[in-house]
PDB file of C-alpha atoms in Angstrom:
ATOM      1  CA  UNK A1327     -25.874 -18.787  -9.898  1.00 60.00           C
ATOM      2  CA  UNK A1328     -22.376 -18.168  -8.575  1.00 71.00           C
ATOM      3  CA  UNK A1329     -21.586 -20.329  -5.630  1.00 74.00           C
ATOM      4  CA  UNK A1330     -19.415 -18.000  -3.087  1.00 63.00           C
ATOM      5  CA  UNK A1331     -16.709 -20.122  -1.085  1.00 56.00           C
ATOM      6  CA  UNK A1332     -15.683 -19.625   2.477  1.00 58.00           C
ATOM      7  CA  UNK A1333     -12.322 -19.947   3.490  1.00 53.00           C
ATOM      8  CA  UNK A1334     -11.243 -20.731   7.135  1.00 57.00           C
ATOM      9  CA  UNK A1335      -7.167 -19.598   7.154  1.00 61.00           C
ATOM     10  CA  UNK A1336      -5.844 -21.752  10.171  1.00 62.00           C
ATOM     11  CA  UNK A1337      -2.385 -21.453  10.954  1.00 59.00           C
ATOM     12  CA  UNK A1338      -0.665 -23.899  13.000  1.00 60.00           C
ATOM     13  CA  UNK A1339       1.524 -22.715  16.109  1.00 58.00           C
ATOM     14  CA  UNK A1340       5.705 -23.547  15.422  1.00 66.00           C
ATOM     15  CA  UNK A1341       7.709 -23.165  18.484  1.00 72.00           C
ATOM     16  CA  UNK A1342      11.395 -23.801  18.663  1.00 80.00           C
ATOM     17  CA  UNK A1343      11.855 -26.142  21.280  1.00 82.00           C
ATOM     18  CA  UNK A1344      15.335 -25.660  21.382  1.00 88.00           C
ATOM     19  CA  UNK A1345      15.298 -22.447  21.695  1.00 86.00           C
ATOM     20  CA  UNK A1346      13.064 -22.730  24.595  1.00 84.00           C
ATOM     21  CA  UNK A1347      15.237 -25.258  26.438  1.00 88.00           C
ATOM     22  CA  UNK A1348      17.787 -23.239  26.648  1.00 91.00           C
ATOM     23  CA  UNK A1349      15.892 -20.288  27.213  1.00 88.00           C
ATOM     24  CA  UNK A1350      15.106 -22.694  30.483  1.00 90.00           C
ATOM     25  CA  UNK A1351      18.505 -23.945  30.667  1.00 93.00           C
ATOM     26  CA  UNK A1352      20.281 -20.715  30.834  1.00 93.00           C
ATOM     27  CA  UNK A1353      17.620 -18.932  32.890  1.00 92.00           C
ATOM     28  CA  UNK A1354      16.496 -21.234  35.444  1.00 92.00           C
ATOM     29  CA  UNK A1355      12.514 -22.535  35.934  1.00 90.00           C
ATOM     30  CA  UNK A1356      11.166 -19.715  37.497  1.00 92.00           C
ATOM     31  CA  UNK A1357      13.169 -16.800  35.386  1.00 94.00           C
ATOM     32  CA  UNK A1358      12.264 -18.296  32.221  1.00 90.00           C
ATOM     33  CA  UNK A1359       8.298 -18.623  32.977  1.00 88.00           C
ATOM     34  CA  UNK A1360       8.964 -14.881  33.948  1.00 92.00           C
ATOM     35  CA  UNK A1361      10.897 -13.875  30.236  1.00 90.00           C
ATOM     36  CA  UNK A1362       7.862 -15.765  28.492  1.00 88.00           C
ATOM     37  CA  UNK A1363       4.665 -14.535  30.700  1.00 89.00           C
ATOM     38  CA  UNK A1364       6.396 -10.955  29.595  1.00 93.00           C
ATOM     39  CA  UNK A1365       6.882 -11.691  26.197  1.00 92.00           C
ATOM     40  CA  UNK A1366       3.549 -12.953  25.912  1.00 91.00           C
ATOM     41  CA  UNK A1367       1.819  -9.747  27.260  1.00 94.00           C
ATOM     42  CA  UNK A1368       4.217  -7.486  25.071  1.00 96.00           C
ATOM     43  CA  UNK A1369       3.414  -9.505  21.963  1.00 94.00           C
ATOM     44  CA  UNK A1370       0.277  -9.293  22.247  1.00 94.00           C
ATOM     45  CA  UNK A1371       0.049  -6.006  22.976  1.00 96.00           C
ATOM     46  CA  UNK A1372       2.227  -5.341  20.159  1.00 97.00           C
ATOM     47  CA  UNK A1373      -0.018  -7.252  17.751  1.00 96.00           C
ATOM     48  CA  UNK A1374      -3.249  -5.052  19.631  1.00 97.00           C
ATOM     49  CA  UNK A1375      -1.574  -1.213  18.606  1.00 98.00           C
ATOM     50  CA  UNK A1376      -0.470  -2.454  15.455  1.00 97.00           C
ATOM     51  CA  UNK A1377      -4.258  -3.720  14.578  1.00 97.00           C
ATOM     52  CA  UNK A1378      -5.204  -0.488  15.729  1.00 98.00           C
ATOM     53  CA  UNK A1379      -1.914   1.505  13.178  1.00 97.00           C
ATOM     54  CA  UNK A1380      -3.267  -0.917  10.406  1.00 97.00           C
ATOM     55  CA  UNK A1381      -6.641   0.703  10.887  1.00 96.00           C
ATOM     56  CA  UNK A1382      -5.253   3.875  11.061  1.00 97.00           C
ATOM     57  CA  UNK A1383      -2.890   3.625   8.219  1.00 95.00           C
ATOM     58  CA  UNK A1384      -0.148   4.322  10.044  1.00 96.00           C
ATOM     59  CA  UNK A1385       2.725   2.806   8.461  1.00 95.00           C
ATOM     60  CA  UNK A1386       5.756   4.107   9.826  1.00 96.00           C
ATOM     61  CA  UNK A1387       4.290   3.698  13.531  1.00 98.00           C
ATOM     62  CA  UNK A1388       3.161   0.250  12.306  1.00 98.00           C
ATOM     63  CA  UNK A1389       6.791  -0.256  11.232  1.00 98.00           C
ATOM     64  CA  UNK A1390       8.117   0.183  14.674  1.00 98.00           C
ATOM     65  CA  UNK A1391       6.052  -1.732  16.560  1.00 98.00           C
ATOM     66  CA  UNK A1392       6.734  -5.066  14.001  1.00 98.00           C
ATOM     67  CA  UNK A1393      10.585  -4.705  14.455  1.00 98.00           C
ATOM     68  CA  UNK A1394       9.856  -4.678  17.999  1.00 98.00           C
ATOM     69  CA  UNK A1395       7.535  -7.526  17.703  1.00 97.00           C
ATOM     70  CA  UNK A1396       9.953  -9.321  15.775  1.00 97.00           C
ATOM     71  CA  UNK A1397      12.679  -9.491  18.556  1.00 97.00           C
ATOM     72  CA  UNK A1398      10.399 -10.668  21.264  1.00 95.00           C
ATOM     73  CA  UNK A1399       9.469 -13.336  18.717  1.00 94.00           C
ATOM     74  CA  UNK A1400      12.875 -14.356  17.998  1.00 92.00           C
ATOM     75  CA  UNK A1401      13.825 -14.402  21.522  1.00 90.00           C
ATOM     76  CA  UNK A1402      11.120 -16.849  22.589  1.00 88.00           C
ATOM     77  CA  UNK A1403      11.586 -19.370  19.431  1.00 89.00           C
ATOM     78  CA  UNK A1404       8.394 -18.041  17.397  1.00 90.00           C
ATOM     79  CA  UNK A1405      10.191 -18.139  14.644  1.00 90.00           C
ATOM     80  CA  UNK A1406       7.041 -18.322  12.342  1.00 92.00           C
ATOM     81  CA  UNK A1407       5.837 -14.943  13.818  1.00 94.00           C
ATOM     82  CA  UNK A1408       9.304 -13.671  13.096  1.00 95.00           C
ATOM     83  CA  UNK A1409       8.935 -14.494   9.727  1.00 95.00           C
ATOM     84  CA  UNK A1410       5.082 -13.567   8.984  1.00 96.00           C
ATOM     85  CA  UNK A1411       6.304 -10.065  10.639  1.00 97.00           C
ATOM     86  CA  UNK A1412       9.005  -9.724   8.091  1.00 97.00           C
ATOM     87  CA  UNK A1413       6.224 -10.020   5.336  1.00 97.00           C
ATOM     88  CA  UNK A1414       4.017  -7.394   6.550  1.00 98.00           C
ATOM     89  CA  UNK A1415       7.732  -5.566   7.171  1.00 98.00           C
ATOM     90  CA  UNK A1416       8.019  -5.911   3.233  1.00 97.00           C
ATOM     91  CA  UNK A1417       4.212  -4.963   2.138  1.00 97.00           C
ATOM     92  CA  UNK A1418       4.734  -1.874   4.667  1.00 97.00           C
ATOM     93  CA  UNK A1419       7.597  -0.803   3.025  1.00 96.00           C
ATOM     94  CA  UNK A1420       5.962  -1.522  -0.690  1.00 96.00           C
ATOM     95  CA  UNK A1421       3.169   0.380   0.342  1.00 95.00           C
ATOM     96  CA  UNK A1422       1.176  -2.569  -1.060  1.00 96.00           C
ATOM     97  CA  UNK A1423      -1.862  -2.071   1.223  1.00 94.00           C
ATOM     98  CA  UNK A1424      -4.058  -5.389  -0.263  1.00 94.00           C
ATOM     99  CA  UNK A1425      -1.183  -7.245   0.151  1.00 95.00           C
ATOM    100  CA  UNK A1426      -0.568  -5.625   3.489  1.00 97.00           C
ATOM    101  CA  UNK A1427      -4.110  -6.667   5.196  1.00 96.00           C
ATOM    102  CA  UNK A1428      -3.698 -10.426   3.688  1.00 95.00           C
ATOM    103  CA  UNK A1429      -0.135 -10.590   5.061  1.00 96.00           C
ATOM    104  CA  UNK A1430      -1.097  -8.723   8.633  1.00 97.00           C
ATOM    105  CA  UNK A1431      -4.622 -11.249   8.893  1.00 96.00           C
ATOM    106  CA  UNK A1432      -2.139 -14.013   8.786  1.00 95.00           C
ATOM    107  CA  UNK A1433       0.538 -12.580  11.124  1.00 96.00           C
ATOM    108  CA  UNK A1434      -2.621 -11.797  13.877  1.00 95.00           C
ATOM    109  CA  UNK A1435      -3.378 -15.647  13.118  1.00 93.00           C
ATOM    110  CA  UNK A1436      -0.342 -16.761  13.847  1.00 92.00           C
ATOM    111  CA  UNK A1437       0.287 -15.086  16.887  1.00 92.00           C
ATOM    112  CA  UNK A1438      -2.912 -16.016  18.183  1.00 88.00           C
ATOM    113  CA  UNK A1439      -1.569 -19.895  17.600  1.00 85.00           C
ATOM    114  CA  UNK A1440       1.476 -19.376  18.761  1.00 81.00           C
ATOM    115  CA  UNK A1441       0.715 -17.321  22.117  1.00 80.00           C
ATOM    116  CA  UNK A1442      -1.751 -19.525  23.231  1.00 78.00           C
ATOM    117  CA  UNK A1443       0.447 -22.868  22.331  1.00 71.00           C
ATOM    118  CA  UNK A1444       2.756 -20.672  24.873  1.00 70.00           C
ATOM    119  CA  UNK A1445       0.450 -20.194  27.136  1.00 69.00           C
ATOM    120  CA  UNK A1446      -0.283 -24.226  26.733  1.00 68.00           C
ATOM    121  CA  UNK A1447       3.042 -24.897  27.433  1.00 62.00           C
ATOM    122  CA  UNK A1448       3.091 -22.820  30.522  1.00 57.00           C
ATOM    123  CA  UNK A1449       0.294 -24.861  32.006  1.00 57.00           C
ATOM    124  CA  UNK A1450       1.943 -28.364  31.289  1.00 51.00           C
ATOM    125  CA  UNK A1451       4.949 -27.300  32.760  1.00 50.00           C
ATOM    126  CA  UNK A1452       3.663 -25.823  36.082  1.00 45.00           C
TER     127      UNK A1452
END
């Protein structure tokens, strides 16, 4: 009898610290809680249509909406969701579609870590 493993991906949450100090420095207390409470919402919508474009098959519209993800990412020091974005970027423009869901399970994963570390962040600081 074949034994059948289950895996349990976890993906820990990476923020650039520096990048969020001087997010703070540059923009103030208030302005900064402002740039990341947006960039939260946008991400995650952003990661919500492109679940949706995966489903679809969508590639092109999928495209978009990574790049887009990619420079709200970058902005806020989520430099691992950058990255992971830049993958699926890559299997999107392969066309590798098993690669593609692997690569897109992780980047949803890592969002997920990384907007709620955010969001963690947000309440420590309040």
């Amino acid at each position: 009898m074949e034994r059948i493993t289950t895996m349990l991906p976890r993906e820990s949450a990476r923020l650039d610290a520096e990048q969020l100090e001087r997010l703070y420095t540059t923009l103030g207390e208030v302005e900064a809680d402002n740039v990341l409470s947006r960039a939260m919402e946008e991400m995650a919508l952003r990661i919500e249509q492109s679940e949706k474009l995966f489903d679809a098959g969508s590639s092109l519209e999928m495209r978009r909406t990574i790049c887009s993800l990619i420079r709200i990412a970058d902005q806020v020091g989520m430099h691992t969701v950058s990255r992971v974005s830049g993958d699926v970027l890559v299997c999107l423009d392969r066309g590798d579609w098993i690669s593609l869901g692997a690569t897109f399970a992780r980047l949803v994963r890592c969002s997920d870590q990384s907007l709620t570390a955010i969001w963690d962040l947000q309440d420590i600081t309040v």
